[in-house]
Coordinates of C-alpha atoms and ligand atoms in Angstrom, one line a residue:
X212 CA -389.6 -57.5 -59.5
X213 CA -387.2 -58.8 -62.5
X214 CA -387.4 -62.0 -61.1
X215 CA -390.4 -64.3 -62.9
X216 CA -391.9 -65.9 -59.9
X217 CA -392.0 -69.9 -60.3
X218 CA -395.8 -71.0 -59.8
X219 CA -395.2 -74.2 -57.8
X220 CA -398.9 -74.3 -57.6
X221 CA -399.1 -74.4 -61.5
X222 CA -396.5 -77.5 -61.7
X223 CA -397.7 -79.4 -58.8
X224 CA -401.4 -78.8 -60.9
X225 CA -399.9 -80.4 -64.2
X226 CA -397.6 -83.2 -62.3
X227 CA -400.4 -84.4 -60.1
X228 CA -402.6 -84.5 -63.9
X229 CA -399.2 -86.5 -65.2
X230 CA -399.8 -88.9 -62.3
X231 CA -403.6 -89.5 -62.4
X232 CA -403.6 -90.3 -66.2
X233 CA -400.6 -92.9 -65.0
X234 CA -402.9 -93.8 -62.5
X235 CA -405.9 -95.0 -64.7
X236 CA -404.0 -96.9 -66.6
X237 CA -402.2 -98.5 -63.3
X238 CA -406.0 -99.4 -62.5
X239 CA -406.5 -100.8 -65.8
X240 CA -404.0 -103.3 -65.9
X241 CA -403.9 -104.5 -62.3
X242 CA -407.4 -103.8 -61.3
X243 CA -406.6 -101.8 -58.4
X244 CA -406.0 -98.5 -57.3
X245 CA -402.0 -97.4 -55.5
X246 CA -403.7 -96.8 -51.7
X247 CA -401.9 -94.1 -49.5
X248 CA -402.1 -94.8 -45.4
X249 CA -401.9 -91.7 -43.2
X250 CA -401.9 -91.5 -40.0
X251 CA -402.3 -88.7 -37.7
X252 CA -401.9 -89.3 -33.7
X253 CA -403.0 -86.7 -31.7
X254 CA -405.1 -82.9 -32.3
X255 CA -402.4 -80.9 -33.6
X256 CA -404.6 -78.5 -35.8
X257 CA -401.7 -78.0 -38.7
X258 CA -401.0 -81.6 -38.9
X259 CA -404.7 -81.9 -39.0
X260 CA -404.1 -79.5 -42.3
X261 CA -401.5 -81.1 -43.8
X262 CA -403.1 -84.7 -43.4
X263 CA -406.5 -83.7 -45.0
X264 CA -404.9 -82.0 -47.9
X265 CA -402.8 -85.1 -48.5
X266 CA -405.8 -87.5 -48.1
X267 CA -407.8 -84.8 -51.1
X268 CA -404.6 -85.5 -53.5
X269 CA -404.9 -88.8 -52.7
X270 CA -407.7 -89.0 -54.2
X271 CA -407.9 -86.7 -56.7
X272 CA -405.6 -88.9 -58.6
X273 CA -407.4 -91.6 -58.4
X274 CA -405.9 -93.2 -55.9
X275 CA -407.0 -94.8 -52.2
X276 CA -406.7 -93.0 -49.4
X277 CA -406.9 -95.3 -45.6
X278 CA -406.9 -92.3 -42.7
X279 CA -405.9 -93.2 -39.6
X280 CA -406.8 -91.0 -36.7
X281 CA -405.8 -92.0 -33.3
X282 CA -405.9 -90.1 -30.0
X283 CA -403.5 -88.3 -28.1
X284 CA -402.9 -90.8 -25.5
X285 CA -402.1 -93.4 -27.8
X286 CA -399.0 -95.5 -26.7
X287 CA -396.3 -96.4 -29.2
X288 CA -397.2 -99.9 -28.8
X289 CA -400.5 -99.0 -30.4
X290 CA -398.9 -97.1 -32.9
X291 CA -396.2 -100.0 -34.4
X292 CA -399.4 -102.1 -34.6
X293 CA -400.9 -99.7 -36.8
X294 CA -397.7 -100.0 -39.1
X295 CA -397.4 -103.9 -39.0
X296 CA -400.6 -104.1 -40.1
X297 CA -400.1 -101.0 -42.8
X298 CA -397.0 -102.8 -43.3
X299 CA -398.6 -105.7 -44.2
X300 CA -402.0 -105.1 -45.8
X301 CA -401.6 -105.3 -50.2
X302 CA -404.2 -102.7 -50.3
X303 CA -401.7 -100.1 -48.8
X304 CA -398.7 -99.1 -51.1
X305 CA -397.5 -95.7 -49.3
X306 CA -397.7 -95.2 -44.7
X307 CA -397.3 -91.4 -44.0
X308 CA -397.2 -91.2 -40.4
X309 CA -397.6 -87.6 -40.1
X310 CA -394.8 -86.0 -37.3
X311 CA -394.7 -84.8 -35.0
X312 CA -395.6 -87.0 -32.1
X313 CA -396.8 -87.1 -28.6
X314 CA -393.9 -87.3 -26.6
X315 CA -394.7 -91.0 -25.1
X316 CA -393.6 -92.1 -28.8
X317 CA -390.7 -91.9 -30.1
X318 CA -390.4 -91.3 -33.7
X319 CA -387.5 -92.8 -35.0
X320 CA -388.6 -96.3 -33.7
X321 CA -391.7 -94.9 -36.0
X322 CA -389.9 -94.5 -38.6
X323 CA -387.7 -97.8 -39.3
X324 CA -391.0 -99.8 -38.4
X325 CA -392.2 -98.5 -41.7
X326 CA -391.6 -101.2 -44.6
X327 CA -388.7 -99.0 -46.6
X328 CA -391.0 -100.4 -49.4
X329 CA -393.6 -98.3 -48.2
X330 CA -391.9 -95.6 -46.8
X331 CA -393.1 -92.7 -49.3
X332 CA -391.9 -90.3 -47.2
X333 CA -388.0 -91.4 -47.3
X334 CA -387.4 -90.8 -43.9
X335 CA -386.4 -94.6 -43.4
X336 CA -383.1 -94.8 -42.3
X337 CA -382.5 -97.8 -45.8
X338 CA -383.9 -95.3 -48.3
X339 CA -381.3 -92.2 -46.8
X340 CA -378.4 -94.9 -47.3
X341 CA -380.3 -95.2 -50.7
X342 CA -380.5 -92.4 -51.7
X343 CA -376.7 -92.0 -50.1
X344 CA -375.3 -93.9 -52.5
X345 CA -377.4 -93.8 -55.3
X346 CA -380.2 -96.9 -55.3
X347 CA -383.4 -96.6 -56.1
X348 CA -385.9 -95.4 -53.5
X349 CA -388.0 -93.2 -51.6
X350 CA -386.7 -89.9 -51.7
X351 CA -388.2 -87.5 -49.6
X352 CA -391.5 -85.3 -51.0
X353 CA -389.7 -81.4 -50.2
X354 CA -386.6 -81.4 -51.8
X355 CA -387.7 -84.1 -54.7
X356 CA -390.4 -81.2 -55.3
X357 CA -387.3 -79.1 -55.1
X358 CA -385.2 -80.6 -57.3
X359 CA -388.3 -80.9 -59.8
X360 CA -388.9 -77.0 -60.0
X361 CA -385.1 -76.1 -60.3
X362 CA -385.2 -78.7 -63.3
X363 CA -388.3 -78.0 -64.8
X364 CA -386.4 -73.8 -65.0
X365 CA -382.9 -74.6 -65.9
X366 CA -383.4 -78.2 -67.1
X367 CA -379.6 -79.9 -67.3
X368 CA -377.8 -78.6 -63.5
X369 CA -374.4 -79.8 -64.0
X370 CA -371.8 -78.0 -63.0
X371 CA -374.0 -75.6 -61.1
X372 CA -372.8 -74.0 -57.7
X373 CA -376.0 -75.0 -55.5
X374 CA -375.8 -73.5 -51.5
X375 CA -378.2 -75.4 -49.8
X376 CA -378.7 -73.8 -46.3
X377 CA -380.1 -76.1 -43.6
X378 CA -379.0 -79.4 -42.9
X379 CA -382.1 -81.1 -41.8
X380 CA -382.6 -85.0 -42.9
X381 CA -386.0 -84.2 -44.6
X382 CA -384.9 -81.4 -46.3
X383 CA -381.7 -80.3 -46.5
X384 CA -379.3 -83.3 -46.8
X385 CA -381.6 -85.1 -49.2
X386 CA -381.3 -81.6 -50.9
X387 CA -377.8 -82.1 -50.7
X388 CA -377.3 -85.4 -52.3
X389 CA -380.2 -84.9 -54.9
X390 CA -378.2 -81.7 -56.1
X391 CA -374.4 -84.0 -56.2
X392 CA -376.7 -86.5 -58.2
X393 CA -377.6 -83.9 -61.3
X394 CA -373.5 -82.9 -60.8
X395 CA -373.8 -79.7 -58.7
X396 CA -371.2 -78.1 -56.8
X397 CA -372.8 -78.1 -53.7
X398 CA -372.3 -76.2 -50.4
X399 CA -374.2 -77.1 -48.0
X400 CA -374.3 -74.3 -45.1
X401 CA -375.8 -74.3 -41.6
X402 CA -376.0 -72.2 -38.2
X403 CA -372.6 -72.4 -37.6
X404 CA -371.7 -71.7 -41.4
X405 CA -369.3 -68.4 -41.8
X406 CA -370.1 -65.5 -43.8
X407 CA -373.3 -67.2 -44.9
X408 CA -374.3 -63.6 -47.6
X409 CA -370.4 -64.6 -49.3
X410 CA -370.9 -67.6 -49.4
X411 CA -374.8 -67.7 -51.2
X412 CA -373.1 -64.9 -53.3
X413 CA -371.6 -67.7 -55.3
X414 CA -374.3 -69.9 -56.2
X415 CA -375.9 -70.1 -58.8
X416 CA -379.1 -72.1 -57.1
X417 CA -380.1 -71.1 -53.8
X418 CA -381.9 -73.8 -51.5
X419 CA -382.8 -71.8 -48.6
X420 CA -384.3 -74.5 -45.6
X421 CA -383.6 -72.4 -42.3
X422 CA -387.3 -71.7 -40.4
X423 CA -385.7 -68.1 -40.0
X424 CA -388.7 -65.7 -41.6
X425 CA -387.4 -63.2 -44.3
X426 CA -383.8 -64.4 -43.4
X427 CA -381.4 -64.6 -46.7
X428 CA -381.7 -61.1 -48.4
X429 CA -381.9 -59.6 -51.4
X430 CA -377.8 -58.3 -51.7
X431 CA -376.6 -61.9 -50.6
X432 CA -377.6 -63.0 -53.9
X433 CA -376.4 -63.5 -57.1
X434 CA -377.5 -61.8 -60.0
X435 CA -380.3 -64.1 -62.7
X436 CA -379.7 -66.8 -59.4
X437 CA -382.5 -69.4 -58.9
X438 CA -384.3 -69.4 -55.5
X439 CA -386.4 -72.3 -53.7
X440 CA -387.6 -70.8 -50.9
X441 CA -388.5 -74.2 -49.0
X442 CA -389.4 -72.1 -45.8
X443 CA -393.0 -71.8 -43.9
X444 CA -392.7 -69.2 -40.9
X445 CA -396.6 -67.8 -39.7
X446 CA -395.7 -63.9 -38.6
X447 CA -397.4 -62.7 -35.2
X448 CA -400.6 -60.9 -35.9
X449 CA -400.3 -57.2 -37.2
X450 CA -402.3 -53.7 -37.2
X451 CA -404.8 -55.3 -39.4
X452 CA -405.1 -58.3 -37.0
X453 CA -403.7 -60.6 -40.0
X454 CA -400.8 -63.4 -39.7
X455 CA -398.8 -63.4 -43.0
X456 CA -397.3 -66.3 -44.1
X457 CA -393.5 -65.7 -45.5
X458 CA -390.4 -67.8 -46.5
X459 CA -386.9 -68.2 -45.1
X460 CA -385.7 -65.3 -48.1
X461 CA -387.0 -61.8 -48.4
X462 CA -388.7 -62.4 -51.2
X463 CA -389.4 -58.6 -52.2
X464 CA -385.7 -57.8 -52.5
X465 CA -384.4 -61.4 -53.8
X466 CA -386.7 -60.9 -56.6
X467 CA -385.4 -57.6 -57.8
X468 CA -381.6 -59.4 -57.7
X469 CA -382.5 -63.4 -58.8
X470 CA -383.4 -64.7 -62.1
X471 CA -385.8 -66.8 -60.5
X472 CA -387.7 -67.2 -57.1
X473 CA -390.5 -68.8 -55.4
X474 CA -393.1 -67.2 -53.6
X475 CA -394.0 -68.2 -50.5
X476 CA -397.0 -70.0 -50.2
X477 CA -397.5 -71.2 -53.8
X478 CA -394.2 -72.3 -54.4
X479 CA -392.2 -75.4 -52.9
X480 CA -395.1 -75.6 -50.7
X481 CA -397.7 -77.7 -53.3
X482 CA -394.7 -80.0 -55.3
X483 CA -394.0 -81.5 -51.8
X484 CA -397.7 -83.1 -52.2
X485 CA -398.1 -83.6 -55.6
X486 CA -394.5 -85.5 -54.9
X487 CA -395.4 -87.7 -51.8
X488 CA -398.7 -88.7 -54.7
X489 CA -395.8 -89.3 -57.0
X490 CA -393.9 -91.6 -54.7
X491 CA -397.3 -93.6 -54.4
X492 CA -397.2 -94.3 -57.1
X493 CA -393.8 -95.3 -57.8
X494 CA -394.2 -97.4 -54.9
X495 CA -397.4 -99.1 -56.2
X496 CA -395.7 -99.3 -59.3
X497 CA -393.1 -100.8 -58.5
X498 CA -395.1 -103.4 -56.6
X499 CA -396.9 -104.9 -58.9
X500 CA -393.5 -104.4 -61.6
X501 CA -396.3 -102.2 -63.7
X502 CA -393.9 -100.1 -66.5
X503 CA -394.2 -96.2 -66.3
X504 CA -392.8 -92.8 -67.0
X505 CA -389.7 -92.8 -65.3
X506 CA -389.6 -88.8 -65.6
X507 CA -392.4 -88.4 -63.3
Ligands
NDP385 P1 -384.7 -77.7 -38.8 O1 -385.3 -76.5 -37.9 O2 -384.7 -79.0 -38.9 O3 -383.6 -77.1 -40.0 C1 -383.1 -76.7 -40.3 C2 -381.1 -76.1 -40.6 O4 -381.4 -74.7 -40.6 C3 -380.4 -76.5 -39.2 O5 -379.6 -77.4 -40.0 C4 -379.9 -75.3 -38.9 O6 -378.0 -75.6 -38.8 C5 -379.9 -74.0 -39.9 N1 -380.0 -72.6 -39.7 C6 -380.3 -72.5 -38.2 N2 -380.5 -71.1 -38.4 C7 -379.0 -70.9 -39.4 C8 -379.0 -69.6 -39.3 N3 -379.2 -68.3 -38.7 N4 -377.5 -69.7 -41.2 C9 -377.8 -70.6 -41.5 N5 -378.2 -72.0 -40.6 C10 -379.3 -71.8 -40.2 O7 -385.8 -77.4 -39.9 P2 -386.1 -77.9 -42.0 O8 -385.3 -79.1 -42.6 O9 -387.6 -79.3 -41.2 O10 -387.3 -77.4 -42.0 C11 -386.8 -76.1 -42.7 C12 -387.9 -74.9 -43.3 O11 -388.7 -75.5 -44.0 C13 -389.3 -74.3 -41.7 O12 -389.5 -73.4 -42.1 C14 -390.1 -75.4 -42.5 O13 -391.3 -75.1 -41.7 C15 -389.8 -75.8 -44.1 N6 -390.4 -76.5 -44.5 C16 -391.3 -76.5 -45.9 C17 -391.9 -77.7 -45.9 C18 -392.6 -77.7 -47.6 O14 -393.8 -78.5 -47.6 N7 -392.6 -76.5 -48.0 C19 -392.0 -79.2 -45.9 C20 -390.9 -79.0 -44.4 C21 -390.5 -77.9 -43.8 P3 -378.2 -76.6 -38.0 O15 -377.6 -78.0 -38.0 O16 -376.8 -75.7 -37.6 O17 -378.8 -75.9 -36.5

């Protein structure tokens, strides 16, 4: 392996420490802690794990966590009523409704019901629009975490050729907009892109957010490029009965060529949670008119 392994866990831990210090100042100044409300509907085990780890990270940063767990049979009206209550609750600065939701509930209805000023996931169309036209809002946590890793590695990104593989509303599109804001020359690739390996070979920065295990191979990577692997794919158990988590990048071959690369797990994943904590703190600071370290 020649590439530097980007330690997302360590970068995320350092960011969370800086947020905790800012939260302590906030509490002294305002007499209250920033609060994150999480909403889980149903019993999906992966969602339950995500929500638990978000709640734990919230508490570790010195913030309040309000966990709401509703049954699988919850109606859309009941969930809307809860979101309305959280929108009106002054102790709640951020609202996170864990996706996916059960089929009787339309995700778009719920996402647009959350107040854009408490939408710490950054999924509300108002926040998507703010990002698109360069206004302050909330940026989705995963692409924000990827940007922080890239800036930590490369410093100024201006003029770099960046290829984002994937165009989802929660990762690919906001990632492309963030890189454009940093003055990268951005290409967004997707399932209809012709000759993807050739497109990726041009990139100084590759962000893979596809959901296909180990799709991006080492010979697609320009020597020295920085590779951010967003993918989380669980492979079926092999002979020893253990299943493995892998990214969208074939780590071993890519690490022979890249300059730096994130592992899976331990790369982008921890940054997503750290950025959720960051967004919740920033929401509280904005709502209270509290001035905070802008580089957070
Ligand atoms: P989506 O399924 O919403 O989007 C996948 C994108 O990949 C689509 O734009 C699709 O193109 C594109 N795509 C699919 N197949 C190909 C292909 N063969 N070649 C090129 N592009 C292709 O996924 P998400 O954006 O939600 O997530 C992507 C990955 O990131 C998943 O593995 C997910 O688990 C992971 N993830 C990780 C997070 C973390 O915290 N680390 C958080 C969020 C997601 P098209 O639009 O044309 O269909």
